[in-house]
PDB file of C-alpha atoms and ligand atoms in Angstrom:
ATOM      1  CA  MET N   1       0.000   0.000   0.000  1.00  0.00           C
ATOM      2  CA  ASN N   2       1.396   3.394  -0.992  1.00  0.00           C
ATOM      3  CA  ILE N   3       0.546   6.142   1.504  1.00  0.00           C
ATOM      4  CA  SER N   4       2.076   9.055  -0.389  1.00  0.00           C
ATOM      5  CA  GLY N   5      -0.545  11.788  -0.836  1.00  0.00           C
ATOM      6  CA  LYS N   6      -3.033   9.846   1.318  1.00  0.00           C
ATOM      7  CA  SER N   7      -5.047  11.544   4.032  1.00  0.00           C
ATOM      8  CA  LEU N   8      -4.570   9.657   7.312  1.00  0.00           C
ATOM      9  CA  LEU N   9      -6.105  10.196  10.745  1.00  0.00           C
ATOM     10  CA  LEU N  10      -3.744   9.339  13.603  1.00  0.00           C
ATOM     11  CA  THR N  11      -5.000   9.256  17.203  1.00  0.00           C
ATOM     12  CA  GLY N  12      -2.570   9.449  20.089  1.00  0.00           C
ATOM     13  CA  ALA N  13      -0.363  11.487  17.756  1.00  0.00           C
ATOM     14  CA  THR N  14       1.516  13.323  20.514  1.00  0.00           C
ATOM     15  CA  GLY N  15       2.487  10.202  22.489  1.00  0.00           C
ATOM     16  CA  GLY N  16       5.739   8.272  22.218  1.00  0.00           C
ATOM     17  CA  ILE N  17       4.684   5.916  19.433  1.00  0.00           C
ATOM     18  CA  GLY N  18       2.327   8.488  17.862  1.00  0.00           C
ATOM     19  CA  THR N  19       5.051  11.105  17.463  1.00  0.00           C
ATOM     20  CA  ALA N  20       7.441   8.620  15.835  1.00  0.00           C
ATOM     21  CA  LEU N  21       4.635   7.412  13.586  1.00  0.00           C
ATOM     22  CA  ALA N  22       3.617  10.938  12.612  1.00  0.00           C
ATOM     23  CA  HIS N  23       7.200  11.672  11.494  1.00  0.00           C
ATOM     24  CA  ARG N  24       7.466   8.369   9.613  1.00  0.00           C
ATOM     25  CA  LEU N  25       4.088   8.755   7.853  1.00  0.00           C
ATOM     26  CA  ALA N  26       4.711  12.402   6.991  1.00  0.00           C
ATOM     27  CA  GLY N  27       8.159  11.425   5.667  1.00  0.00           C
ATOM     28  CA  GLU N  28       6.406   8.989   3.308  1.00  0.00           C
ATOM     29  CA  GLY N  29       4.306  11.852   1.943  1.00  0.00           C
ATOM     30  CA  ALA N  30       1.046  11.250   3.831  1.00  0.00           C
ATOM     31  CA  ARG N  31      -1.184  14.173   4.846  1.00  0.00           C
ATOM     32  CA  LEU N  32      -2.007  13.762   8.513  1.00  0.00           C
ATOM     33  CA  ILE N  33      -4.943  14.657  10.729  1.00  0.00           C
ATOM     34  CA  LEU N  34      -3.332  14.496  14.163  1.00  0.00           C
ATOM     35  CA  VAL N  35      -5.459  13.899  17.259  1.00  0.00           C
ATOM     36  CA  SER N  36      -4.838  14.143  20.996  1.00  0.00           C
ATOM     37  CA  ARG N  37      -6.326  16.219  23.840  1.00  0.00           C
ATOM     38  CA  ASN N  38      -3.459  18.674  24.165  1.00  0.00           C
ATOM     39  CA  GLN N  39      -3.470  21.579  21.683  1.00  0.00           C
ATOM     40  CA  TYR N  40      -0.003  22.771  22.726  1.00  0.00           C
ATOM     41  CA  SER N  41       1.609  19.355  22.091  1.00  0.00           C
ATOM     42  CA  LEU N  42      -0.252  19.051  18.784  1.00  0.00           C
ATOM     43  CA  ASP N  43       0.960  22.475  17.615  1.00  0.00           C
ATOM     44  CA  ASN N  44       4.507  21.561  18.626  1.00  0.00           C
ATOM     45  CA  LEU N  45       4.341  18.318  16.671  1.00  0.00           C
ATOM     46  CA  LEU N  46       2.816  20.018  13.644  1.00  0.00           C
ATOM     47  CA  ALA N  47       5.611  22.620  13.570  1.00  0.00           C
ATOM     48  CA  ARG N  48       8.250  19.875  13.325  1.00  0.00           C
ATOM     49  CA  LEU N  49       6.668  17.554  10.765  1.00  0.00           C
ATOM     50  CA  PRO N  50       8.038  17.239   7.245  1.00  0.00           C
ATOM     51  CA  GLY N  51       5.654  17.669   4.323  1.00  0.00           C
ATOM     52  CA  GLU N  52       2.543  19.807   4.137  1.00  0.00           C
ATOM     53  CA  GLY N  53      -1.233  19.695   4.416  1.00  0.00           C
ATOM     54  CA  HIS N  54      -1.276  18.335   7.974  1.00  0.00           C
ATOM     55  CA  THR N  55      -3.944  19.457  10.443  1.00  0.00           C
ATOM     56  CA  VAL N  56      -4.506  18.962  14.160  1.00  0.00           C
ATOM     57  CA  VAL N  57      -7.644  18.216  16.157  1.00  0.00           C
ATOM     58  CA  SER N  58      -7.630  18.597  19.889  1.00  0.00           C
ATOM     59  CA  ALA N  59     -10.321  16.170  21.070  1.00  0.00           C
ATOM     60  CA  ASP N  60     -11.037  13.562  23.727  1.00  0.00           C
ATOM     61  CA  ILE N  61     -11.811  10.324  21.868  1.00  0.00           C
ATOM     62  CA  GLY N  62     -13.612   9.078  24.975  1.00  0.00           C
ATOM     63  CA  THR N  63     -16.445  11.599  24.529  1.00  0.00           C
ATOM     64  CA  PHE N  64     -19.219  11.936  21.950  1.00  0.00           C
ATOM     65  CA  GLU N  65     -18.314  15.615  21.399  1.00  0.00           C
ATOM     66  CA  GLY N  66     -14.639  14.746  20.890  1.00  0.00           C
ATOM     67  CA  ARG N  67     -15.434  12.086  18.303  1.00  0.00           C
ATOM     68  CA  GLN N  68     -17.862  14.441  16.508  1.00  0.00           C
ATOM     69  CA  LYS N  69     -15.088  17.030  16.271  1.00  0.00           C
ATOM     70  CA  ILE N  70     -12.799  14.415  14.700  1.00  0.00           C
ATOM     71  CA  VAL N  71     -15.464  13.272  12.227  1.00  0.00           C
ATOM     72  CA  SER N  72     -16.070  16.910  11.200  1.00  0.00           C
ATOM     73  CA  ALA N  73     -12.333  17.353  10.553  1.00  0.00           C
ATOM     74  CA  CYS N  74     -12.429  14.369   8.142  1.00  0.00           C
ATOM     75  CA  GLN N  75     -15.200  15.737   5.928  1.00  0.00           C
ATOM     76  CA  GLY N  76     -12.999  15.864   2.834  1.00  0.00           C
ATOM     77  CA  GLN N  77     -11.026  12.770   1.890  1.00  0.00           C
ATOM     78  CA  LEU N  78     -10.056  10.076   4.397  1.00  0.00           C
ATOM     79  CA  ASP N  79      -7.855   7.189   3.253  1.00  0.00           C
ATOM     80  CA  GLY N  80      -6.834   5.663   6.558  1.00  0.00           C
ATOM     81  CA  LEU N  81      -7.537   5.671  10.284  1.00  0.00           C
ATOM     82  CA  ILE N  82      -4.826   4.641  12.739  1.00  0.00           C
ATOM     83  CA  ASN N  83      -6.340   4.029  16.159  1.00  0.00           C
ATOM     84  CA  ASN N  84      -3.157   4.451  18.170  1.00  0.00           C
ATOM     85  CA  ALA N  85      -4.308   6.339  21.307  1.00  0.00           C
ATOM     86  CA  GLY N  86      -4.281   4.121  24.368  1.00  0.00           C
ATOM     87  CA  ILE N  87      -3.915   4.237  28.132  1.00  0.00           C
ATOM     88  CA  ASN N  88      -2.767   1.857  30.840  1.00  0.00           C
ATOM     89  CA  SER N  89      -2.905   1.836  34.613  1.00  0.00           C
ATOM     90  CA  PHE N  90      -0.403  -0.771  35.756  1.00  0.00           C
ATOM     91  CA  GLY N  91      -1.454  -2.319  39.074  1.00  0.00           C
ATOM     92  CA  MET N  92      -3.043  -5.286  40.793  1.00  0.00           C
ATOM     93  CA  LEU N  93      -6.799  -5.310  40.189  1.00  0.00           C
ATOM     94  CA  GLU N  94      -7.820  -4.492  43.760  1.00  0.00           C
ATOM     95  CA  THR N  95      -5.704  -1.300  43.729  1.00  0.00           C
ATOM     96  CA  LEU N  96      -7.360   0.206  40.632  1.00  0.00           C
ATOM     97  CA  ASP N  97     -10.403   2.403  41.070  1.00  0.00           C
ATOM     98  CA  GLU N  98     -13.584   2.115  39.057  1.00  0.00           C
ATOM     99  CA  SER N  99     -12.885   5.082  36.799  1.00  0.00           C
ATOM    100  CA  GLN N 100      -9.425   3.752  35.841  1.00  0.00           C
ATOM    101  CA  LEU N 101     -10.999   0.421  34.867  1.00  0.00           C
ATOM    102  CA  HIS N 102     -13.782   2.089  32.841  1.00  0.00           C
ATOM    103  CA  GLN N 103     -11.346   4.451  31.127  1.00  0.00           C
ATOM    104  CA  MET N 104      -9.110   1.636  29.879  1.00  0.00           C
ATOM    105  CA  PHE N 105     -12.081   0.053  28.100  1.00  0.00           C
ATOM    106  CA  GLU N 106     -13.407   3.416  26.859  1.00  0.00           C
ATOM    107  CA  ILE N 107     -10.146   4.590  25.316  1.00  0.00           C
ATOM    108  CA  ASN N 108      -8.538   1.291  24.272  1.00  0.00           C
ATOM    109  CA  ALA N 109     -11.619  -0.498  22.922  1.00  0.00           C
ATOM    110  CA  MET N 110     -14.843   1.547  22.713  1.00  0.00           C
ATOM    111  CA  ALA N 111     -13.366   4.729  21.224  1.00  0.00           C
ATOM    112  CA  PRO N 112     -11.671   2.905  18.293  1.00  0.00           C
ATOM    113  CA  ILE N 113     -14.885   0.947  17.628  1.00  0.00           C
ATOM    114  CA  LEU N 114     -16.997   4.129  17.603  1.00  0.00           C
ATOM    115  CA  LEU N 115     -14.505   6.093  15.509  1.00  0.00           C
ATOM    116  CA  ILE N 116     -14.405   3.360  12.870  1.00  0.00           C
ATOM    117  CA  ARG N 117     -18.198   3.193  12.785  1.00  0.00           C
ATOM    118  CA  ASP N 118     -18.461   6.953  12.380  1.00  0.00           C
ATOM    119  CA  LEU N 119     -15.771   7.107   9.680  1.00  0.00           C
ATOM    120  CA  LEU N 120     -16.721   4.023   7.715  1.00  0.00           C
ATOM    121  CA  TYR N 121     -18.480   5.992   4.968  1.00  0.00           C
ATOM    122  CA  PRO N 122     -15.444   8.101   3.913  1.00  0.00           C
ATOM    123  CA  LEU N 123     -13.161   5.065   4.352  1.00  0.00           C
ATOM    124  CA  THR N 124     -15.400   2.969   2.083  1.00  0.00           C
ATOM    125  CA  LYS N 125     -15.548   5.751  -0.522  1.00  0.00           C
ATOM    126  CA  SER N 126     -11.739   5.893  -0.669  1.00  0.00           C
ATOM    127  CA  ALA N 127     -11.202   2.093  -0.412  1.00  0.00           C
ATOM    128  CA  GLY N 128      -9.200   3.000   2.666  1.00  0.00           C
ATOM    129  CA  PHE N 129      -7.823   1.181   5.677  1.00  0.00           C
ATOM    130  CA  VAL N 130      -8.010   0.967   9.451  1.00  0.00           C
ATOM    131  CA  VAL N 131      -5.115   0.004  11.731  1.00  0.00           C
ATOM    132  CA  ASN N 132      -5.950  -0.812  15.324  1.00  0.00           C
ATOM    133  CA  VAL N 133      -2.929  -0.592  17.612  1.00  0.00           C
ATOM    134  CA  GLY N 134      -3.250  -3.331  20.199  1.00  0.00           C
ATOM    135  CA  SER N 135      -0.526  -4.898  22.297  1.00  0.00           C
ATOM    136  CA  GLY N 136       1.269  -8.158  22.955  1.00  0.00           C
ATOM    137  CA  PHE N 137      -0.963  -8.198  26.048  1.00  0.00           C
ATOM    138  CA  GLY N 138      -3.938  -8.405  23.677  1.00  0.00           C
ATOM    139  CA  SER N 139      -2.903 -12.012  23.050  1.00  0.00           C
ATOM    140  CA  ILE N 140      -1.476 -12.952  26.461  1.00  0.00           C
ATOM    141  CA  GLY N 141      -3.422 -12.079  29.610  1.00  0.00           C
ATOM    142  CA  PHE N 142      -0.734 -10.606  31.863  1.00  0.00           C
ATOM    143  CA  PRO N 143      -0.809 -10.103  35.668  1.00  0.00           C
ATOM    144  CA  GLY N 144      -0.735  -6.446  36.694  1.00  0.00           C
ATOM    145  CA  TYR N 145      -2.417  -5.612  33.386  1.00  0.00           C
ATOM    146  CA  CYS N 146      -5.776  -7.410  33.807  1.00  0.00           C
ATOM    147  CA  ALA N 147      -8.047  -4.646  32.504  1.00  0.00           C
ATOM    148  CA  TYR N 148      -5.507  -3.378  29.944  1.00  0.00           C
ATOM    149  CA  SER N 149      -5.092  -6.938  28.598  1.00  0.00           C
ATOM    150  CA  ALA N 150      -8.866  -7.391  28.491  1.00  0.00           C
ATOM    151  CA  SER N 151      -9.349  -4.113  26.598  1.00  0.00           C
ATOM    152  CA  LYS N 152      -6.693  -5.084  24.045  1.00  0.00           C
ATOM    153  CA  PHE N 153      -8.153  -8.610  23.693  1.00  0.00           C
ATOM    154  CA  ALA N 154     -11.457  -6.849  22.953  1.00  0.00           C
ATOM    155  CA  LEU N 155      -9.781  -4.647  20.342  1.00  0.00           C
ATOM    156  CA  ARG N 156      -8.122  -7.647  18.677  1.00  0.00           C
ATOM    157  CA  GLY N 157     -11.400  -9.625  18.640  1.00  0.00           C
ATOM    158  CA  PHE N 158     -13.254  -6.636  17.231  1.00  0.00           C
ATOM    159  CA  THR N 159     -10.605  -6.204  14.519  1.00  0.00           C
ATOM    160  CA  GLU N 160     -10.865  -9.856  13.474  1.00  0.00           C
ATOM    161  CA  ALA N 161     -14.680  -9.742  13.327  1.00  0.00           C
ATOM    162  CA  LEU N 162     -14.726  -6.423  11.450  1.00  0.00           C
ATOM    163  CA  ARG N 163     -12.170  -7.665   8.913  1.00  0.00           C
ATOM    164  CA  ARG N 164     -14.510 -10.567   8.179  1.00  0.00           C
ATOM    165  CA  GLU N 165     -17.575  -8.301   8.139  1.00  0.00           C
ATOM    166  CA  LEU N 166     -15.919  -5.986   5.598  1.00  0.00           C
ATOM    167  CA  ALA N 167     -14.428  -8.801   3.485  1.00  0.00           C
ATOM    168  CA  ASP N 168     -16.728  -7.968   0.572  1.00  0.00           C
ATOM    169  CA  THR N 169     -15.810  -4.254   0.660  1.00  0.00           C
ATOM    170  CA  ALA N 170     -12.604  -2.447  -0.350  1.00  0.00           C
ATOM    171  CA  VAL N 171     -11.764  -1.414   3.241  1.00  0.00           C
ATOM    172  CA  SER N 172      -8.704  -3.165   4.751  1.00  0.00           C
ATOM    173  CA  VAL N 173      -8.707  -3.845   8.490  1.00  0.00           C
ATOM    174  CA  LEU N 174      -5.279  -4.311  10.099  1.00  0.00           C
ATOM    175  CA  TYR N 175      -4.096  -5.078  13.618  1.00  0.00           C
ATOM    176  CA  PHE N 176      -0.712  -4.129  15.033  1.00  0.00           C
ATOM    177  CA  ALA N 177       0.713  -5.336  18.346  1.00  0.00           C
ATOM    178  CA  PRO N 178       3.787  -3.605  19.793  1.00  0.00           C
ATOM    179  CA  ARG N 179       5.603  -5.084  22.796  1.00  0.00           C
ATOM    180  CA  ALA N 180       7.122  -2.968  25.601  1.00  0.00           C
ATOM    181  CA  THR N 181       8.131   0.392  24.126  1.00  0.00           C
ATOM    182  CA  ASP N 182      10.100   3.248  25.611  1.00  0.00           C
ATOM    183  CA  THR N 183       7.312   5.830  26.091  1.00  0.00           C
ATOM    184  CA  ALA N 184       5.666   7.798  28.880  1.00  0.00           C
ATOM    185  CA  MET N 185       2.930   5.154  29.058  1.00  0.00           C
ATOM    186  CA  ASN N 186       5.296   3.063  31.181  1.00  0.00           C
ATOM    187  CA  PRO N 187       5.919   4.448  34.686  1.00  0.00           C
ATOM    188  CA  PRO N 188       9.292   3.787  36.404  1.00  0.00           C
ATOM    189  CA  GLU N 189       8.066   0.594  38.104  1.00  0.00           C
ATOM    190  CA  VAL N 190       7.150  -0.891  34.704  1.00  0.00           C
ATOM    191  CA  VAL N 191      10.534   0.083  33.263  1.00  0.00           C
ATOM    192  CA  GLU N 192      12.217  -1.628  36.236  1.00  0.00           C
ATOM    193  CA  LEU N 193       9.946  -4.668  35.949  1.00  0.00           C
ATOM    194  CA  ASN N 194      10.729  -5.101  32.263  1.00  0.00           C
ATOM    195  CA  LYS N 195      14.456  -4.977  33.084  1.00  0.00           C
ATOM    196  CA  GLU N 196      14.023  -7.495  35.902  1.00  0.00           C
ATOM    197  CA  LEU N 197      12.010  -9.897  33.704  1.00  0.00           C
ATOM    198  CA  GLY N 198      14.408  -9.492  30.774  1.00  0.00           C
ATOM    199  CA  ASN N 199      11.655  -8.121  28.493  1.00  0.00           C
ATOM    200  CA  THR N 200      12.967  -6.306  25.432  1.00  0.00           C
ATOM    201  CA  THR N 201      11.907  -2.662  25.164  1.00  0.00           C
ATOM    202  CA  ASP N 202      11.697  -1.151  21.693  1.00  0.00           C
ATOM    203  CA  SER N 203      12.276   2.449  20.660  1.00  0.00           C
ATOM    204  CA  PRO N 204       9.190   4.263  19.302  1.00  0.00           C
ATOM    205  CA  LYS N 205      11.081   4.647  16.015  1.00  0.00           C
ATOM    206  CA  ARG N 206      11.409   0.862  15.645  1.00  0.00           C
ATOM    207  CA  VAL N 207       7.669   0.516  16.363  1.00  0.00           C
ATOM    208  CA  ALA N 208       6.859   3.142  13.725  1.00  0.00           C
ATOM    209  CA  ASP N 209       9.029   1.286  11.176  1.00  0.00           C
ATOM    210  CA  GLU N 210       7.179  -1.957  11.953  1.00  0.00           C
ATOM    211  CA  LEU N 211       3.783  -0.303  11.535  1.00  0.00           C
ATOM    212  CA  LEU N 212       4.931   1.094   8.193  1.00  0.00           C
ATOM    213  CA  ALA N 213       5.919  -2.440   7.153  1.00  0.00           C
ATOM    214  CA  LEU N 214       2.386  -3.614   7.996  1.00  0.00           C
ATOM    215  CA  LEU N 215       0.905  -0.737   5.973  1.00  0.00           C
ATOM    216  CA  LYS N 216       3.091  -1.625   3.000  1.00  0.00           C
ATOM    217  CA  LYS N 217       1.816  -5.214   3.194  1.00  0.00           C
ATOM    218  CA  GLY N 218      -1.709  -3.808   3.431  1.00  0.00           C
ATOM    219  CA  LYS N 219      -3.421  -6.648   5.255  1.00  0.00           C
ATOM    220  CA  GLY N 220      -3.458  -8.894   8.312  1.00  0.00           C
ATOM    221  CA  ASN N 221      -1.860  -8.627  11.743  1.00  0.00           C
ATOM    222  CA  ARG N 222       1.692  -7.787  12.761  1.00  0.00           C
ATOM    223  CA  ALA N 223       3.201  -8.337  16.204  1.00  0.00           C
ATOM    224  CA  ILE N 224       6.697  -7.186  17.146  1.00  0.00           C
ATOM    225  CA  GLY N 225       9.243  -9.682  18.506  1.00  0.00           C
ATOM    226  CA  LEU N 226       9.923 -13.368  17.854  1.00  0.00           C
ATOM    227  CA  PRO N 227       9.642 -14.526  21.505  1.00  0.00           C
ATOM    228  CA  GLU N 228       6.436 -12.492  21.936  1.00  0.00           C
ATOM    229  CA  ARG N 229       4.920 -14.081  18.798  1.00  0.00           C
ATOM    230  CA  PHE N 230       6.008 -17.530  20.012  1.00  0.00           C
ATOM    231  CA  PHE N 231       4.432 -17.010  23.462  1.00  0.00           C
ATOM    232  CA  ALA N 232       1.205 -15.705  21.916  1.00  0.00           C
ATOM    233  CA  ARG N 233       0.999 -18.870  19.802  1.00  0.00           C
ATOM    234  CA  LEU N 234       1.878 -21.071  22.796  1.00  0.00           C
ATOM    235  CA  ASN N 235      -0.742 -19.270  24.909  1.00  0.00           C
ATOM    236  CA  ALA N 236      -3.414 -19.955  22.281  1.00  0.00           C
ATOM    237  CA  LEU N 237      -2.524 -23.656  22.033  1.00  0.00           C
ATOM    238  CA  PHE N 238      -1.311 -24.566  25.542  1.00  0.00           C
ATOM    239  CA  PRO N 239      -2.339 -21.812  27.977  1.00  0.00           C
ATOM    240  CA  SER N 240      -1.402 -23.878  31.041  1.00  0.00           C
ATOM    241  CA  LEU N 241       2.265 -23.746  29.968  1.00  0.00           C
ATOM    242  CA  VAL N 242       2.098 -19.941  29.961  1.00  0.00           C
ATOM    243  CA  ASP N 243       0.209 -20.012  33.302  1.00  0.00           C
ATOM    244  CA  GLY N 244       3.233 -21.828  34.740  1.00  0.00           C
ATOM    245  CA  ALA N 245       5.800 -19.422  33.286  1.00  0.00           C
ATOM    246  CA  LEU N 246       3.872 -16.350  34.497  1.00  0.00           C
ATOM    247  CA  ALA N 247       3.354 -17.835  37.973  1.00  0.00           C
ATOM    248  CA  LYS N 248       7.169 -17.708  38.351  1.00  0.00           C
ATOM    249  CA  GLN N 249       7.139 -14.001  37.421  1.00  0.00           C
ATOM    250  CA  LEU N 250       4.195 -13.131  39.678  1.00  0.00           C
ATOM    251  CA  PRO N 251       6.186 -12.211  42.835  1.00  0.00           C
ATOM    252  CA  ALA N 252       8.228  -9.642  40.874  1.00  0.00           C
ATOM    253  CA  ILE N 253       5.127  -8.263  39.128  1.00  0.00           C
ATOM    254  CA  ARG N 254       3.235  -7.949  42.429  1.00  0.00           C
ATOM    255  CA  ARG N 255       6.213  -6.298  44.172  1.00  0.00           C
ATOM    256  CA  ARG N 256       6.695  -3.702  41.409  1.00  0.00           C
ATOM    257  CA  ALA N 257       2.964  -3.033  41.055  1.00  0.00           C
ATOM    258  CA  LEU N 258       2.493  -2.464  44.776  1.00  0.00           C
ATOM    259  CA  ALA N 259       5.597  -0.247  44.952  1.00  0.00           C
ATOM    260  CA  GLY N 260       4.129   1.901  42.167  1.00  0.00           C
ATOM    261  CA  THR N 261       0.761   2.116  43.909  1.00  0.00           C
ATOM    262  CA  GLU N 262       2.417   3.127  47.203  1.00  0.00           C
ATOM    263  CA  GLN N 263       4.446   5.859  45.489  1.00  0.00           C
ATOM    264  CA  ARG N 264       1.317   7.394  43.975  1.00  0.00           C
ATOM    265  CA  THR N 265      -0.711   7.406  47.249  1.00  0.00           C
TER     266      THR N 265
HETATM  267  N1  NAP Z 301       4.353   1.895  25.357  1.00  0.00           N
HETATM  268  C1  NAP Z 301       4.220   0.571  25.365  1.00  0.00           C
HETATM  269  O1  NAP Z 301       4.967  -0.156  26.077  1.00  0.00           O
HETATM  270  C2  NAP Z 301       3.162  -0.079  24.512  1.00  0.00           C
HETATM  271  C3  NAP Z 301       3.236  -1.467  24.315  1.00  0.00           C
HETATM  272  C4  NAP Z 301       2.271  -2.083  23.539  1.00  0.00           C
HETATM  273  C5  NAP Z 301       1.252  -1.339  22.986  1.00  0.00           C
HETATM  274  N2  NAP Z 301       1.218   0.001  23.189  1.00  0.00           N
HETATM  275  C6  NAP Z 301       0.089   0.742  22.580  1.00  0.00           C
HETATM  276  O2  NAP Z 301       0.596   1.720  21.690  1.00  0.00           O
HETATM  277  C7  NAP Z 301      -0.289   2.838  21.628  1.00  0.00           C
HETATM  278  C8  NAP Z 301       0.497   4.126  21.846  1.00  0.00           C
HETATM  279  O3  NAP Z 301       1.090   4.067  23.138  1.00  0.00           O
HETATM  280  P1  NAP Z 301       2.250   5.036  23.632  1.00  0.00           P
HETATM  281  O4  NAP Z 301       3.211   4.188  24.368  1.00  0.00           O
HETATM  282  O5  NAP Z 301       2.718   5.890  22.523  1.00  0.00           O
HETATM  283  O6  NAP Z 301       1.440   5.882  24.709  1.00  0.00           O
HETATM  284  P2  NAP Z 301       1.687   7.386  25.219  1.00  0.00           P
HETATM  285  O7  NAP Z 301       3.074   7.827  24.953  1.00  0.00           O
HETATM  286  O8  NAP Z 301       1.176   7.402  26.614  1.00  0.00           O
HETATM  287  O9  NAP Z 301       0.705   8.243  24.288  1.00  0.00           O
HETATM  288  C9  NAP Z 301      -0.698   8.106  24.349  1.00  0.00           C
HETATM  289  C10 NAP Z 301      -1.324   9.058  23.354  1.00  0.00           C
HETATM  290  O10 NAP Z 301      -2.766   8.898  23.414  1.00  0.00           O
HETATM  291  C11 NAP Z 301      -3.363  10.192  23.633  1.00  0.00           C
HETATM  292  N3  NAP Z 301      -4.586  10.017  24.417  1.00  0.00           N
HETATM  293  C12 NAP Z 301      -4.725   9.401  25.613  1.00  0.00           C
HETATM  294  N4  NAP Z 301      -6.003   9.481  26.041  1.00  0.00           N
HETATM  295  C13 NAP Z 301      -6.676  10.159  25.064  1.00  0.00           C
HETATM  296  C14 NAP Z 301      -8.029  10.574  24.935  1.00  0.00           C
HETATM  297  N5  NAP Z 301      -8.948  10.323  25.887  1.00  0.00           N
HETATM  298  N6  NAP Z 301      -8.392  11.254  23.826  1.00  0.00           N
HETATM  299  C15 NAP Z 301      -7.476  11.537  22.866  1.00  0.00           C
HETATM  300  N7  NAP Z 301      -6.179  11.158  22.932  1.00  0.00           N
HETATM  301  C16 NAP Z 301      -5.788  10.492  24.029  1.00  0.00           C
HETATM  302  C17 NAP Z 301      -2.273  10.972  24.404  1.00  0.00           C
HETATM  303  O11 NAP Z 301      -2.423  12.377  24.285  1.00  0.00           O
HETATM  304  P3  NAP Z 301      -3.153  13.287  25.396  1.00  0.00           P
HETATM  305  O12 NAP Z 301      -2.941  12.633  26.726  1.00  0.00           O
HETATM  306  O13 NAP Z 301      -2.512  14.629  25.248  1.00  0.00           O
HETATM  307  O14 NAP Z 301      -4.593  13.299  24.983  1.00  0.00           O
HETATM  308  C18 NAP Z 301      -1.035  10.524  23.645  1.00  0.00           C
HETATM  309  O15 NAP Z 301      -0.939  11.244  22.437  1.00  0.00           O
HETATM  310  C19 NAP Z 301      -1.359   2.571  22.692  1.00  0.00           C
HETATM  311  O16 NAP Z 301      -2.516   2.047  22.081  1.00  0.00           O
HETATM  312  C20 NAP Z 301      -0.722   1.532  23.584  1.00  0.00           C
HETATM  313  O17 NAP Z 301      -1.672   0.730  24.254  1.00  0.00           O
HETATM  314  C21 NAP Z 301       2.142   0.656  23.918  1.00  0.00           C
END
C-alpha cells in the first residue's frame, strides 16, 4: 500500500509511538490529521513535521463531542484511520479504582470501535484502511495488566470480526501489536519490571518502522518480537504452559505493582 498523498487520521499522535509514527508517515508523503487532547503538544508536533497539508484536532476520543469534532475534521477525503491512542494503569486489580478500569475500556476499545463506525463511509468511498494498535498483552493475559489486557483482547477480537464483516468491501482492516516500548505510558516501576524480567523494550522509532511495514503489506496482523509471537501462539494452544511461566514471574510483578501504587498514594 502506498501512503504518499493519502489523508490519514492518527490518534494518540503526541504520544511516544504516535510522534514517531507521525514523522514516519509524513516522511512517506502522507497528509495527517493528528489527534490528541493537548493543543499545545499538537501544535509543537505540527511545527516539526516534514511535508505539508497536515492538520490537528484537539479532542477527547472518549467523549461523543470529541469524536464528533474528529469526524467533522475528516469531511474531505479520508484514506486511513490509525487508532493508536491508548492508556494503561499498571497495578493489581484491587488497587485500581472504578474510573481507571472504565477508562481503559473506553479509550482502548470503545473509542476505536466508535470512531471506525463513524468514519466508515469516507473510508469505504476511498477504499481505505483501518489500523488498530493493540498490544502483545492483547494475546497474552498478563498479571498487573488485567483490565488493559482485556481491553486489548477486545480490540483484537473486534478487529478480526470487522475484517470478516468488511471482506466484501474495499476497506482493509489491520491489527498491530507492539511489545514494551520506551514511552511515557510506562511508569518507572514498569521500566524496572521489564528490566528485571528481561523483556525487550523497543524504541518508538522501531515501532513506527514496523507499523509502516504492515501498511506496506496492506493486510493482516503484525506483532513485534519473535519470543512475543512464540508465546502468543503457545498461549493460544497450551495456555497452562504460559500459566506456569507467568506464575514464576508473579512475585516480581506484584512487588513492582504495589511499589508503584504506594508511590502514587
Ligand atoms: N508503550 C508501550 O509499552 C506499549 C506497548 C504495547 C502497545 N502500546 C500501545 O501503543 C499505543 C500508543 O502508546 P504510547 O506508548 O505511545 O502511549 P503514550 O506515549 O502514553 O501516548 C498516548 C497518546 O494517546 C493520547 N490520548 C490518551 N487518552 C486520550 C483521549 N482520551 N483522547 C485523545 N487522545 C488520548 C495521548 O495524548 P493526550 O494525553 O494529550 O490526549 C497521547 O498522544 C497505545 O494504544 C498503547 O496501548 C504501547
